[in-house]
XYZ file of C-alpha atoms in Angstrom:
231
model
C -17.064 11.110 -8.574
C -13.745 9.089 -8.357
C -10.688 9.436 -10.230
C -11.477 6.292 -11.712
C -15.337 7.498 -12.498
C -13.992 10.738 -14.376
C -11.173 8.705 -16.333
C -13.817 5.944 -17.738
C -16.255 8.416 -18.174
C -14.053 9.898 -20.794
C -12.239 6.763 -21.967
C -15.252 4.562 -22.192
C -17.128 6.384 -25.005
C -14.044 7.126 -26.854
C -13.415 3.610 -26.819
C -16.583 2.311 -28.114
C -16.841 5.237 -31.040
C -13.403 3.288 -32.297
C -13.965 -0.091 -31.351
C -17.687 -1.018 -30.906
C -17.718 -3.367 -28.077
C -20.174 -5.761 -27.370
C -20.468 -6.831 -24.041
C -22.494 -9.930 -22.643
C -23.046 -11.325 -18.911
C -22.051 -8.104 -17.138
C -24.562 -9.248 -14.550
C -22.106 -12.111 -13.713
C -20.117 -9.829 -11.732
C -21.289 -8.829 -8.288
C -22.180 -5.716 -7.239
C -19.994 -5.441 -4.355
C -17.329 -7.008 -2.661
C -13.926 -8.668 -3.844
C -14.058 -10.336 -7.414
C -11.662 -11.820 -9.596
C -12.083 -11.372 -13.332
C -9.930 -13.991 -14.722
C -9.703 -13.807 -18.722
C -7.830 -15.101 -21.648
C -5.309 -12.800 -23.016
C -4.796 -12.018 -26.658
C -3.332 -8.293 -26.686
C -1.759 -5.518 -24.644
C -4.850 -3.411 -25.250
C -7.368 -5.895 -23.298
C -7.330 -4.511 -20.067
C -8.822 -1.210 -21.844
C -11.741 -3.472 -22.977
C -12.257 -5.376 -19.907
C -12.213 -2.163 -17.980
C -14.915 -0.447 -20.326
C -17.142 -3.452 -20.175
C -17.367 -4.150 -16.267
C -19.762 -2.425 -14.365
C -17.383 -1.780 -11.297
C -13.942 -0.510 -11.379
C -11.183 -2.935 -12.499
C -7.729 -3.016 -11.434
C -4.539 -4.929 -13.017
C -0.937 -5.408 -12.498
C 0.887 -3.615 -15.551
C 4.688 -4.071 -16.217
C 6.680 -1.548 -14.774
C 7.786 -0.530 -18.109
C 4.408 1.249 -18.870
C 4.911 3.703 -16.235
C 8.068 5.264 -17.942
C 7.503 8.709 -17.915
C 10.320 9.276 -20.240
C 8.397 11.083 -23.256
C 5.588 13.260 -23.060
C 3.179 10.298 -24.471
C 4.679 7.958 -22.186
C 3.941 10.471 -19.592
C 0.251 10.667 -20.402
C -0.096 7.065 -20.614
C 1.324 6.290 -17.206
C -0.883 8.965 -15.580
C -3.941 7.351 -17.529
C -3.027 4.042 -16.092
C -2.710 5.346 -12.616
C -6.085 7.263 -12.752
C -7.470 3.931 -13.639
C -5.956 2.419 -10.408
C -3.547 0.199 -12.123
C -0.280 -1.369 -10.181
C 3.229 -1.811 -11.761
C 5.203 -4.502 -10.808
C 8.933 -5.159 -11.448
C 9.220 -8.109 -13.803
C 12.778 -8.757 -12.949
C 13.560 -12.292 -11.764
C 12.925 -12.447 -8.205
C 11.327 -9.160 -8.216
C 7.609 -9.659 -9.403
C 6.214 -12.605 -7.890
C 5.943 -11.428 -4.106
C 5.032 -7.707 -5.442
C 2.318 -9.120 -7.525
C 0.654 -11.344 -5.022
C 1.325 -8.790 -2.248
C -0.500 -6.034 -4.562
C -3.379 -8.683 -5.469
C -4.151 -9.302 -1.991
C -4.371 -5.588 -1.315
C -6.924 -5.124 -3.766
C -9.193 -8.213 -3.170
C -8.900 -7.346 0.669
C -10.355 -3.730 0.225
C -13.327 -4.975 -1.592
C -12.201 -4.535 -5.239
C -12.556 -6.007 -8.397
C -8.824 -7.563 -9.696
C -8.401 -8.738 -13.269
C -5.908 -11.008 -13.926
C -4.726 -12.637 -17.319
C -3.766 -16.557 -15.742
C -2.102 -17.151 -19.128
C 0.448 -14.855 -17.793
C 1.370 -13.708 -21.293
C -0.735 -12.926 -24.537
C -1.261 -15.986 -26.564
C 1.269 -16.512 -29.315
C -1.561 -17.829 -31.617
C -5.224 -17.384 -30.525
C -5.259 -20.454 -28.554
C -6.062 -20.933 -24.546
C -2.890 -21.461 -22.628
C -2.196 -23.341 -19.337
C -3.261 -21.077 -16.364
C -0.846 -20.063 -13.631
C -1.774 -21.627 -10.098
C -1.221 -17.788 -8.397
C -4.700 -17.043 -9.770
C -6.200 -20.494 -7.529
C -4.124 -19.202 -4.571
C -5.574 -15.663 -4.692
C -9.145 -17.102 -4.909
C -8.668 -19.893 -2.598
C -6.718 -17.527 0.119
C -9.265 -14.539 -0.254
C -12.290 -16.528 -0.682
C -13.082 -13.992 -3.580
C -15.346 -15.324 -6.390
C -13.412 -15.975 -9.872
C -15.547 -14.757 -12.785
C -14.441 -15.955 -16.212
C -13.978 -13.264 -18.950
C -13.585 -14.286 -22.731
C -11.953 -11.177 -25.000
C -12.753 -11.677 -28.857
C -11.236 -9.338 -31.615
C -8.788 -7.560 -29.560
C -5.805 -9.501 -31.440
C -6.613 -7.721 -34.629
C -6.569 -4.268 -33.013
C -2.883 -3.790 -32.986
C -0.857 -7.164 -33.812
C 2.919 -7.612 -33.753
C 4.634 -5.148 -36.625
C 1.494 -2.901 -36.580
C 2.137 0.788 -35.543
C -1.425 2.007 -36.217
C -4.363 0.345 -34.417
C -6.774 -0.923 -36.931
C -10.922 -0.535 -36.484
C -12.306 -3.827 -35.415
C -15.566 -4.940 -33.313
C -14.576 -6.514 -30.014
C -16.351 -8.840 -27.686
C -16.243 -9.061 -23.827
C -18.181 -11.867 -21.959
C -18.864 -12.684 -18.726
C -19.604 -15.966 -17.599
C -20.719 -17.445 -14.316
C -18.767 -17.782 -11.297
C -16.452 -20.744 -11.290
C -17.427 -23.369 -8.157
C -14.068 -23.350 -6.385
C -15.905 -25.225 -3.502
C -14.042 -28.689 -3.688
C -10.411 -27.155 -2.993
C -11.899 -24.675 -0.317
C -9.181 -24.218 2.229
C -6.320 -26.053 -0.055
C -4.599 -23.077 -1.019
C -1.546 -24.376 0.483
C -1.417 -27.148 -1.709
C -0.163 -27.995 -5.007
C -2.804 -30.490 -6.370
C -5.696 -28.403 -5.071
C -4.372 -25.226 -7.056
C -3.589 -26.776 -9.985
C -6.916 -28.426 -10.551
C -8.869 -25.134 -9.651
C -6.725 -23.143 -11.918
C -7.791 -25.730 -14.717
C -11.567 -25.752 -13.692
C -10.849 -21.803 -14.096
C -9.093 -22.137 -17.786
C -11.880 -24.713 -18.548
C -14.441 -21.930 -18.080
C -12.975 -19.292 -19.893
C -12.758 -21.969 -23.023
C -16.322 -22.679 -22.966
C -17.101 -18.770 -23.240
C -14.208 -18.359 -25.874
C -14.495 -21.181 -28.137
C -10.792 -21.428 -28.005
C -8.927 -24.386 -28.308
C -7.178 -25.290 -25.069
C -3.235 -25.923 -25.082
C -1.772 -28.008 -22.106
C 1.164 -26.004 -22.003
C 2.396 -22.941 -20.610
C 2.365 -19.684 -23.341
C 5.802 -18.312 -22.092
C 7.398 -21.480 -22.926
C 5.982 -21.742 -26.453
C 6.986 -17.958 -27.025
C 10.296 -18.878 -25.895
C 10.123 -21.734 -28.367
C 9.238 -19.598 -30.968
C 12.040 -16.710 -30.547
C 14.568 -19.374 -30.619
C 13.094 -20.716 -33.814
C 12.147 -24.250 -32.153
C 9.186 -26.443 -32.877
C 5.586 -25.436 -31.124
C 3.187 -28.222 -30.027
């Protein structure tokens, strides 16, 4: 059994015991070959539930701070992330984009499953925000199929300000692969990347039932932090 398999054998049952997970559509995930799981993002804990629900090992890119081993609990968490095959990336300006793309390509070129949250950050209000076009670039460059994923209930487990996780049911729904054939071979062009990304976000919205917002979540979060208006 792989290190990932051994870790999941322990983590998955424990997770399902604490948070009952309802999984739908896992048959849409190809049993072999590269695949991109594109999901909505409601909470920091989202990757855990996707990993539990997906029939194959899933690799995500996590911010470098999560791999801090300064204390015993942090060391244990960092080692769990590595055991599950998660990748760290430096999110400082000028550092994260290229490293993230290189790591993502390596995962897909290796025939693995790569999980991504195209909104780039957690939704500030439960709505589905505009996707970043790096998702389409990855899909169109590698030819990997994109499976949309909708999470539900994770935002209630550990909302801002809460230190002890609450007990809630969680839903993970996998959808049919998104047809990106209209934009095949156009990864180098901005407009096709945007259109392909929008098509993927539409598929996620259809699964999740979320209201879509034609803005980037990071911009709205910045406004909220400054006390500005939200649209």
